Structure formats: C-alpha cells, structure tokens
mmCIF file of C-alpha atoms in Angstrom:
data_model
loop_
_atom_site.group_PDB
_atom_site.id
_atom_site.type_symbol
_atom_site.label_atom_id
_atom_site.label_comp_id
_atom_site.label_asym_id
_atom_site.label_seq_id
_atom_site.Cartn_x
_atom_site.Cartn_y
_atom_site.Cartn_z
ATOM 1 C CA MET A 22 0.000 0.000 0.000
ATOM 2 C CA THR A 23 2.920 2.343 0.749
ATOM 3 C CA GLU A 24 4.273 1.783 -2.739
ATOM 4 C CA LEU A 25 0.892 2.700 -4.218
ATOM 5 C CA LEU A 26 0.825 6.024 -2.347
ATOM 6 C CA GLN A 27 4.239 7.017 -3.644
ATOM 7 C CA TYR A 28 2.742 7.929 -7.015
ATOM 8 C CA GLU A 29 0.895 11.207 -7.259
ATOM 9 C CA PHE A 30 -1.515 9.957 -9.941
ATOM 10 C CA MET A 31 -2.492 7.029 -7.711
ATOM 11 C CA ARG A 32 -3.170 9.331 -4.772
ATOM 12 C CA ARG A 33 -5.535 11.307 -6.983
ATOM 13 C CA ALA A 34 -7.058 8.074 -8.244
ATOM 14 C CA LEU A 35 -7.663 6.812 -4.697
ATOM 15 C CA ILE A 36 -9.472 10.023 -3.774
ATOM 16 C CA ALA A 37 -11.609 9.727 -6.905
ATOM 17 C CA ALA A 38 -12.313 6.059 -6.096
ATOM 18 C CA VAL A 39 -13.488 6.975 -2.580
ATOM 19 C CA LEU A 40 -15.827 9.641 -3.954
ATOM 20 C CA VAL A 41 -17.206 7.222 -6.545
ATOM 21 C CA GLY A 42 -17.666 4.389 -4.065
ATOM 22 C CA LEU A 43 -19.502 6.719 -1.705
ATOM 23 C CA VAL A 44 -21.820 8.572 -4.077
ATOM 24 C CA ALA A 45 -22.707 6.026 -6.775
ATOM 25 C CA PRO A 46 -24.475 3.490 -4.486
ATOM 26 C CA ILE A 47 -26.409 6.253 -2.712
ATOM 27 C CA ILE A 48 -28.096 7.373 -5.914
ATOM 28 C CA GLY A 49 -28.235 3.808 -7.177
ATOM 29 C CA THR A 50 -30.410 2.856 -4.212
ATOM 30 C CA TYR A 51 -33.076 5.314 -5.329
ATOM 31 C CA LEU A 52 -32.797 4.252 -8.976
ATOM 32 C CA VAL A 53 -33.200 0.571 -8.111
ATOM 33 C CA GLN A 54 -36.153 1.373 -5.869
ATOM 34 C CA ARG A 55 -37.812 3.260 -8.736
ATOM 35 C CA ARG A 56 -36.910 0.575 -11.302
ATOM 36 C CA LEU A 57 -34.652 2.902 -13.281
ATOM 37 C CA ALA A 58 -31.538 0.750 -13.144
ATOM 38 C CA LEU A 59 -30.603 1.556 -16.749
ATOM 39 C CA LEU A 60 -30.853 5.322 -16.313
ATOM 40 C CA GLY A 61 -27.135 5.542 -15.532
ATOM 41 C CA ASP A 62 -26.268 3.821 -18.797
ATOM 42 C CA GLY A 63 -28.360 6.250 -20.837
ATOM 43 C CA ILE A 64 -26.916 9.288 -19.089
ATOM 44 C CA GLY A 65 -23.414 7.850 -19.407
ATOM 45 C CA HIS A 66 -23.718 7.782 -23.179
ATOM 46 C CA VAL A 67 -24.900 11.401 -23.156
ATOM 47 C CA ALA A 68 -21.966 12.333 -20.893
ATOM 48 C CA LEU A 69 -19.633 11.043 -23.616
ATOM 49 C CA THR A 70 -20.987 13.765 -25.906
ATOM 50 C CA GLY A 71 -20.160 16.281 -23.179
ATOM 51 C CA VAL A 72 -16.637 14.907 -22.890
ATOM 52 C CA ALA A 73 -16.142 15.214 -26.645
ATOM 53 C CA LEU A 74 -17.505 18.759 -26.542
ATOM 54 C CA GLY A 75 -14.994 19.676 -23.856
ATOM 55 C CA LEU A 76 -12.133 18.229 -25.892
ATOM 56 C CA LEU A 77 -13.328 20.024 -29.028
ATOM 57 C CA THR A 78 -13.584 23.405 -27.255
ATOM 58 C CA SER A 79 -10.407 22.892 -25.157
ATOM 59 C CA THR A 80 -12.341 23.200 -21.892
ATOM 60 C CA SER A 81 -12.709 20.824 -18.965
ATOM 61 C CA PRO A 82 -14.244 17.564 -20.277
ATOM 62 C CA VAL A 83 -15.590 16.741 -16.814
ATOM 63 C CA LEU A 84 -17.354 20.095 -16.533
ATOM 64 C CA THR A 85 -18.871 19.963 -20.019
ATOM 65 C CA ALA A 86 -19.908 16.354 -19.380
ATOM 66 C CA ALA A 87 -21.725 17.495 -16.241
ATOM 67 C CA VAL A 88 -23.605 20.179 -18.174
ATOM 68 C CA VAL A 89 -24.555 17.923 -21.098
ATOM 69 C CA ALA A 90 -25.473 14.979 -18.849
ATOM 70 C CA THR A 91 -27.693 17.235 -16.754
ATOM 71 C CA ALA A 92 -29.430 18.499 -19.889
ATOM 72 C CA GLY A 93 -29.900 14.909 -21.043
ATOM 73 C CA ALA A 94 -31.403 13.905 -17.698
ATOM 74 C CA VAL A 95 -33.924 16.733 -17.890
ATOM 75 C CA LEU A 96 -34.702 15.767 -21.483
ATOM 76 C CA ILE A 97 -35.486 12.210 -20.389
ATOM 77 C CA GLU A 98 -38.124 13.458 -17.972
ATOM 78 C CA ILE A 99 -39.611 15.856 -20.550
ATOM 79 C CA VAL A 100 -39.854 13.108 -23.174
ATOM 80 C CA ARG A 101 -41.280 10.640 -20.658
ATOM 81 C CA VAL A 102 -43.911 12.999 -19.221
ATOM 82 C CA ARG A 103 -44.991 15.144 -22.166
ATOM 83 C CA THR A 104 -44.977 12.616 -24.997
ATOM 84 C CA ARG A 105 -46.284 9.133 -25.535
ATOM 85 C CA THR A 106 -42.753 7.763 -25.439
ATOM 86 C CA SER A 107 -42.217 5.332 -22.579
ATOM 87 C CA GLY A 108 -39.266 5.549 -20.212
ATOM 88 C CA ASP A 109 -37.307 2.688 -21.785
ATOM 89 C CA VAL A 110 -37.716 4.147 -25.282
ATOM 90 C CA ALA A 111 -36.549 7.549 -24.040
ATOM 91 C CA LEU A 112 -33.472 5.874 -22.570
ATOM 92 C CA ALA A 113 -32.821 4.060 -25.842
ATOM 93 C CA LEU A 114 -32.914 7.367 -27.709
ATOM 94 C CA LEU A 115 -30.295 8.735 -25.332
ATOM 95 C CA PHE A 116 -28.184 5.601 -25.718
ATOM 96 C CA TYR A 117 -27.939 5.957 -29.475
ATOM 97 C CA GLY A 118 -27.835 9.742 -29.689
ATOM 98 C CA GLY A 119 -25.280 10.108 -26.915
ATOM 99 C CA ILE A 120 -22.752 7.608 -28.205
ATOM 100 C CA ALA A 121 -23.144 8.802 -31.805
ATOM 101 C CA GLY A 122 -22.695 12.439 -30.817
ATOM 102 C CA GLY A 123 -19.637 11.631 -28.739
ATOM 103 C CA VAL A 124 -17.911 9.658 -31.471
ATOM 104 C CA LEU A 125 -18.720 12.345 -34.046
ATOM 105 C CA LEU A 126 -17.375 15.225 -31.948
ATOM 106 C CA ILE A 127 -14.213 13.354 -30.953
ATOM 107 C CA GLY A 128 -13.611 12.666 -34.643
ATOM 108 C CA LEU A 129 -13.767 16.438 -35.251
ATOM 109 C CA THR A 130 -11.357 17.217 -32.399
ATOM 110 C CA PRO A 131 -7.797 17.985 -33.561
ATOM 111 C CA GLY A 132 -5.288 15.645 -31.944
ATOM 112 C CA ALA A 133 -7.911 13.324 -30.501
ATOM 113 C CA SER A 134 -7.547 9.599 -31.114
ATOM 114 C CA ASN A 135 -9.241 6.323 -30.365
ATOM 115 C CA ALA A 136 -7.135 6.120 -27.205
ATOM 116 C CA THR A 137 -8.788 9.307 -25.980
ATOM 117 C CA LEU A 138 -12.208 7.812 -26.575
ATOM 118 C CA VAL A 139 -11.291 4.519 -24.901
ATOM 119 C CA SER A 140 -9.991 6.278 -21.778
ATOM 120 C CA TYR A 141 -13.439 7.776 -21.185
ATOM 121 C CA LEU A 142 -15.388 4.721 -22.286
ATOM 122 C CA PHE A 143 -13.619 2.342 -19.902
ATOM 123 C CA GLY A 144 -11.959 4.673 -17.400
ATOM 124 C CA SER A 145 -8.344 5.760 -16.991
ATOM 125 C CA VAL A 146 -7.357 6.744 -13.467
ATOM 126 C CA SER A 147 -3.840 7.649 -14.588
ATOM 127 C CA THR A 148 -5.254 10.630 -16.491
ATOM 128 C CA VAL A 149 -7.193 12.095 -13.546
ATOM 129 C CA GLU A 150 -5.818 15.590 -13.042
ATOM 130 C CA GLU A 151 -6.042 17.820 -10.004
ATOM 131 C CA ALA A 152 -8.558 20.098 -11.732
ATOM 132 C CA ASP A 153 -10.757 17.077 -12.487
ATOM 133 C CA LEU A 154 -10.544 16.053 -8.846
ATOM 134 C CA TRP A 155 -11.793 19.441 -7.663
ATOM 135 C CA VAL A 156 -14.744 19.311 -10.049
ATOM 136 C CA VAL A 157 -15.567 15.752 -8.989
ATOM 137 C CA GLY A 158 -15.324 16.729 -5.326
ATOM 138 C CA VAL A 159 -17.733 19.629 -5.758
ATOM 139 C CA LEU A 160 -20.181 17.442 -7.690
ATOM 140 C CA ALA A 161 -19.990 14.730 -5.023
ATOM 141 C CA ALA A 162 -20.712 17.266 -2.284
ATOM 142 C CA GLY A 163 -23.687 18.515 -4.284
ATOM 143 C CA VAL A 164 -25.095 15.002 -4.712
ATOM 144 C CA VAL A 165 -24.748 14.212 -1.003
ATOM 145 C CA GLY A 166 -26.342 17.571 -0.177
ATOM 146 C CA VAL A 167 -29.365 16.830 -2.381
ATOM 147 C CA VAL A 168 -29.871 13.456 -0.701
ATOM 148 C CA ALA A 169 -29.489 15.004 2.743
ATOM 149 C CA VAL A 170 -32.185 17.611 2.024
ATOM 150 C CA PHE A 171 -34.612 15.665 -0.177
ATOM 151 C CA GLY A 172 -33.833 12.068 0.759
ATOM 152 C CA ARG A 173 -37.171 11.376 2.441
ATOM 153 C CA GLU A 174 -39.186 12.874 -0.390
ATOM 154 C CA LEU A 175 -37.191 10.936 -2.979
ATOM 155 C CA PHE A 176 -37.845 7.757 -1.010
ATOM 156 C CA VAL A 177 -41.595 8.320 -1.132
ATOM 157 C CA LEU A 178 -41.414 9.141 -4.846
ATOM 158 C CA CYS A 179 -39.503 5.937 -5.553
ATOM 159 C CA GLN A 180 -41.963 3.876 -3.519
ATOM 160 C CA ASP A 181 -45.058 5.079 -5.354
ATOM 161 C CA GLU A 182 -45.397 8.164 -7.547
ATOM 162 C CA GLU A 183 -49.168 8.322 -7.123
ATOM 163 C CA VAL A 184 -48.891 8.198 -3.326
ATOM 164 C CA ALA A 185 -46.307 10.984 -3.427
ATOM 165 C CA ARG A 186 -48.627 13.089 -5.589
ATOM 166 C CA ALA A 187 -51.590 12.393 -3.291
ATOM 167 C CA HIS A 188 -49.595 13.695 -0.323
ATOM 168 C CA GLY A 189 -48.817 16.944 -2.084
ATOM 169 C CA LEU A 190 -45.183 16.310 -2.943
ATOM 170 C CA PRO A 191 -43.795 18.045 -6.081
ATOM 171 C CA VAL A 192 -43.508 14.856 -8.129
ATOM 172 C CA ARG A 193 -42.255 16.445 -11.349
ATOM 173 C CA PHE A 194 -39.599 18.473 -9.537
ATOM 174 C CA LEU A 195 -38.436 15.449 -7.549
ATOM 175 C CA SER A 196 -38.305 13.299 -10.688
ATOM 176 C CA VAL A 197 -36.120 15.847 -12.466
ATOM 177 C CA LEU A 198 -34.000 16.275 -9.330
ATOM 178 C CA LEU A 199 -33.367 12.531 -9.137
ATOM 179 C CA ALA A 200 -32.459 12.352 -12.825
ATOM 180 C CA VAL A 201 -30.100 15.334 -12.560
ATOM 181 C CA THR A 202 -28.477 13.906 -9.434
ATOM 182 C CA ALA A 203 -27.973 10.618 -11.257
ATOM 183 C CA ALA A 204 -26.380 12.538 -14.146
ATOM 184 C CA LEU A 205 -23.889 14.222 -11.819
ATOM 185 C CA THR A 206 -23.100 10.858 -10.253
ATOM 186 C CA VAL A 207 -22.325 9.432 -13.680
ATOM 187 C CA VAL A 208 -19.886 12.278 -14.328
ATOM 188 C CA ILE A 209 -18.246 11.682 -10.944
ATOM 189 C CA ALA A 210 -17.682 7.995 -11.678
ATOM 190 C CA MET A 211 -16.728 8.095 -15.358
ATOM 191 C CA ARG A 212 -13.059 8.969 -14.769
ATOM 192 C CA VAL A 213 -12.625 5.820 -12.663
ATOM 193 C CA VAL A 214 -14.810 3.147 -14.287
ATOM 194 C CA GLY A 215 -15.724 4.760 -17.619
ATOM 195 C CA VAL A 216 -19.095 5.769 -19.035
ATOM 196 C CA LEU A 217 -19.870 2.259 -20.287
ATOM 197 C CA MET A 218 -19.528 0.693 -16.835
ATOM 198 C CA VAL A 219 -20.510 3.544 -14.556
ATOM 199 C CA SER A 220 -24.038 2.229 -14.105
ATOM 200 C CA ALA A 221 -22.653 -1.038 -12.717
ATOM 201 C CA LEU A 222 -21.159 0.746 -9.715
ATOM 202 C CA MET A 223 -24.499 2.457 -9.117
ATOM 203 C CA ILE A 224 -26.566 -0.725 -9.311
ATOM 204 C CA VAL A 225 -24.479 -3.815 -8.413
ATOM 205 C CA PRO A 226 -23.627 -2.765 -4.808
ATOM 206 C CA VAL A 227 -27.316 -2.001 -4.220
ATOM 207 C CA ALA A 228 -28.375 -5.353 -5.678
ATOM 208 C CA ALA A 229 -25.840 -7.084 -3.415
ATOM 209 C CA ALA A 230 -27.036 -5.216 -0.333
ATOM 210 C CA GLN A 231 -30.660 -6.087 -1.085
ATOM 211 C CA GLN A 232 -29.818 -9.769 -0.803
ATOM 212 C CA MET A 233 -29.059 -9.340 2.894
ATOM 213 C CA THR A 234 -31.229 -6.455 4.111
ATOM 214 C CA ARG A 235 -34.846 -5.308 4.082
ATOM 215 C CA SER A 236 -34.614 -1.733 5.319
ATOM 216 C CA PHE A 237 -34.089 1.030 2.759
ATOM 217 C CA ARG A 238 -31.646 2.892 4.992
ATOM 218 C CA VAL A 239 -29.630 -0.206 5.878
ATOM 219 C CA THR A 240 -29.555 -1.215 2.221
ATOM 220 C CA MET A 241 -28.111 2.172 1.297
ATOM 221 C CA LEU A 242 -25.456 2.042 4.024
ATOM 222 C CA LEU A 243 -24.416 -1.497 3.121
ATOM 223 C CA ALA A 244 -24.368 -0.590 -0.589
ATOM 224 C CA VAL A 245 -22.038 2.333 0.171
ATOM 225 C CA ALA A 246 -19.726 -0.008 2.100
ATOM 226 C CA ILE A 247 -19.706 -2.469 -0.812
ATOM 227 C CA GLY A 248 -19.098 0.378 -3.261
ATOM 228 C CA LEU A 249 -16.122 1.652 -1.264
ATOM 229 C CA VAL A 250 -14.625 -1.837 -0.936
ATOM 230 C CA SER A 251 -15.114 -2.497 -4.647
ATOM 231 C CA SER A 252 -13.643 0.839 -5.736
ATOM 232 C CA LEU A 253 -10.591 0.768 -3.487
ATOM 233 C CA GLY A 254 -10.043 -2.979 -3.804
ATOM 234 C CA GLY A 255 -10.423 -2.942 -7.574
ATOM 235 C CA LEU A 256 -8.127 0.053 -7.966
ATOM 236 C CA THR A 257 -5.451 -1.514 -5.762
ATOM 237 C CA THR A 258 -5.692 -4.845 -7.568
ATOM 238 C CA SER A 259 -5.458 -3.186 -10.971
ATOM 239 C CA PHE A 260 -2.323 -1.312 -9.887
ATOM 240 C CA TYR A 261 -0.415 -4.390 -8.750
ATOM 241 C CA ALA A 262 -1.760 -6.770 -11.425
ATOM 242 C CA ASP A 263 -1.543 -4.211 -14.271
ATOM 243 C CA LEU A 264 -5.229 -4.538 -15.150
ATOM 244 C CA SER A 265 -7.905 -2.124 -16.324
ATOM 245 C CA PRO A 266 -9.206 -0.363 -13.178
ATOM 246 C CA GLY A 267 -12.761 0.048 -14.418
ATOM 247 C CA SER A 268 -13.286 -3.597 -15.290
ATOM 248 C CA THR A 269 -11.513 -4.769 -12.118
ATOM 249 C CA ILE A 270 -13.759 -2.615 -9.928
ATOM 250 C CA VAL A 271 -16.928 -3.843 -11.624
ATOM 251 C CA LEU A 272 -15.877 -7.506 -11.508
ATOM 252 C CA LEU A 273 -15.042 -7.203 -7.820
ATOM 253 C CA ALA A 274 -18.489 -5.708 -7.196
ATOM 254 C CA LEU A 275 -20.055 -8.614 -9.097
ATOM 255 C CA ALA A 276 -18.035 -11.066 -6.979
ATOM 256 C CA VAL A 277 -19.396 -9.404 -3.845
ATOM 257 C CA TYR A 278 -22.888 -9.761 -5.298
ATOM 258 C CA CYS A 279 -22.395 -13.514 -5.763
ATOM 259 C CA VAL A 280 -21.267 -13.827 -2.145
ATOM 260 C CA ALA A 281 -24.226 -11.731 -1.018
ATOM 261 C CA VAL A 282 -26.640 -14.026 -2.850
ATOM 262 C CA ALA A 283 -25.223 -17.024 -0.985
ATOM 263 C CA VAL A 284 -25.253 -15.234 2.378
ATOM 264 C CA GLY A 285 -28.754 -13.905 1.768
ATOM 265 C CA GLY A 286 -30.009 -17.397 0.996
ATOM 266 C CA VAL A 287 -28.596 -18.690 4.286
ATOM 267 C CA LEU A 288 -30.156 -15.800 6.206
ATOM 268 C CA ARG A 289 -33.556 -16.342 4.604
ATOM 269 C CA ARG A 290 -33.500 -20.052 5.373
ATOM 270 C CA ALA A 291 -32.505 -19.311 8.944
ATOM 271 C CA SER A 292 -35.280 -16.755 9.390
ATOM 272 C CA GLY A 293 -37.787 -19.061 7.685
ATOM 273 C CA ALA A 294 -37.038 -21.772 10.222
ATOM 274 C CA ARG A 295 -38.193 -19.503 13.028
ATOM 275 C CA THR A 296 -41.818 -19.155 13.968
ATOM 276 C CA PRO A 297 -43.116 -15.884 12.484
ATOM 277 C CA GLU A 298 -44.536 -13.406 14.928
ATOM 278 C CA THR A 299 -48.217 -12.552 14.706
ATOM 279 C CA ARG A 300 -48.755 -8.992 13.556
ATOM 280 C CA GLN A 301 -51.819 -6.872 14.015
ATOM 281 C CA PRO A 302 -53.552 -5.931 10.761
ATOM 282 C CA GLY A 303 -52.136 -2.746 9.276
ATOM 283 C CA MET A 304 -48.961 -2.695 11.335
ATOM 284 C CA GLY A 305 -46.621 -3.583 8.447
ATOM 285 C CA ASP A 306 -42.886 -3.829 8.641
ATOM 286 C CA PRO A 307 -41.141 -0.796 10.158
ATOM 287 C CA ALA A 308 -38.514 -1.063 7.440
ATOM 288 C CA ASP A 309 -41.081 -0.576 4.726
ATOM 289 C CA THR A 310 -43.099 2.269 6.187
ATOM 290 C CA MET A 311 -42.913 5.684 4.610
ATOM 291 C CA PRO A 312 -41.063 8.378 6.569
ATOM 292 C CA GLN A 313 -42.687 11.609 7.641
ATOM 293 C CA THR A 314 -41.461 14.638 5.732
ATOM 294 C CA ASP A 315 -41.732 18.373 6.138
ATOM 295 C CA ARG A 316 -42.845 18.755 2.525
ATOM 296 C CA GLY A 317 -46.251 17.172 2.129
ATOM 297 C CA ARG A 318 -46.339 15.662 5.655
ATOM 298 C CA VAL A 319 -46.169 12.094 4.509
ATOM 299 C CA LYS A 320 -47.114 9.826 7.395
ATOM 300 C CA PRO A 321 -46.688 6.064 7.835
#
C-alpha cells in the first residue's frame, strides 16, 4: 500500500475512487427502488458527448460532461412525461444519440484519437488531473447535499409516484432532481470506471445489499460499504496486477454480489425456520413504512 501512495496519480485516483464508491451506491439505491436501473447507462452515453464537446472546445471535459449529462437527464423526464414515449424508449434514444454524438465530436477534435475515446469509455485513473478532482469533489458534495435535504421525499417518490402526488409532494420536480443527481453521479464515476460501466457501480452494490437487508436505509449504508470496498479494492488490484481499473472494480463488485446471494439465501433459510410473529392488521414492517417529511407531511 505504501508503494501505491508514492505515485501522485495514484493518490488522486484513490481520492476519486473513494468519492465514486460513496456517491454512486447512494443514488443507485433510489434508482433501483424506482426501477430505473438503466438510467445511468443512458446518461453515461450522453456524458460522452459532453466529454467530446470539452475536448473540441479545449475546456474541462468533466465540466462539459456534467452540463450535457444534466441536460440529457432533464430531457429524459420531458420526453417521458410530455410525450407518448415510454421511459425505456426515451433511454434508448439517449443511448444511441449520446454515443453517436460523442464519437462524431471526438472525430472532429484535432489531436484526438481512439485512445482518448477509450480512456473515457472504460476509465483511466492515470489521467485524472487535479482540476478534475476538484470538479468531482464539488459534484460529489452537491449530490450528497441533495440526498441530505430531499432524501425522504425521494424515497416516497420511488416507492409510489401516485402516493407521493396524493400527499402533495412536487412529483415532477423530484423526478427531475433525481435524474439530474444521477447525471452528476455518472460524471463523478466516469473517470474511474468509464461511461460504459458507470451504471454497474451504481446498481451492483445495491443489488448485493438487497440480498441481505430489508430496510431502505440499511440497504443504502451497506451498498455504500460495498461500493467503497469495490472501488478501493479494484483500484489496488489493478495497480499491482496491471489490469484495467474500471473492469476490475466492476468484476469485484459482481463477486461481492455472488457472495451476497449465498449469504442472503442462508439468512432467509434461517429466518424461515423460526416461527413468524403474529402482527396486528395494518402494522406492516417498520422497514417498509414511509417516513414523515416536512414537505407534504407524509405519514406512515
């Protein structure tokens, strides 16, 4: 580990990996709960267009990716709500348009090559610069701040949109806010795992945590722990084994998922062997009740 810290680019990469491992599973928990697991993939393809735009205009690719990805996230909600296009079709449109736009703009960029495109598609921690790290840090703080302020409302929205609307919550605003927050998370993670695999770090740790927990809050905390272990473990392994960091991180997360499936099966069999407690009608599970919020006064 001491050898790894001797290199300045690895110190920057470790900081980026910590930010990714922390933020990606937090937003991923909401996306999985709302059945929008592929949203990160769609936004990731749009972010590639932003990266290419930054390279073409000689500005920060991370910053332009954040702007373009945010615009794409808002566009998804507009297409989904105001047209007859379903959510999966809207995502497909972003998939194709985003990757095509990115490839086209990179082709127009003087001095750009396929290596430049590959570094953003699959991640390249060795190219993370200090300026990129500052932008990623600010974006990560913004994402955590949004969850801290609107976390309860987003939970209700992800549980049931109609229930959220019935309780007076601003459903359209919250939907756009979640999409924009997901877009910023994609930009945060793309320098480490790449835009093609960024969604995996948002979804796989959450899927692994769900195998062993029932509470939304506990699932999020466990997913963050898995995300941090996967990011730091994958980055360290890739350094010593000379492997691609993005693919190593994702494969490690998938390995944790396989272990979680086995552990979850044992836990379910153990709990099934116990005599279930008798519940009064309407009590429900405390883990599944809706939290009370200041906006809309949602009550269990």
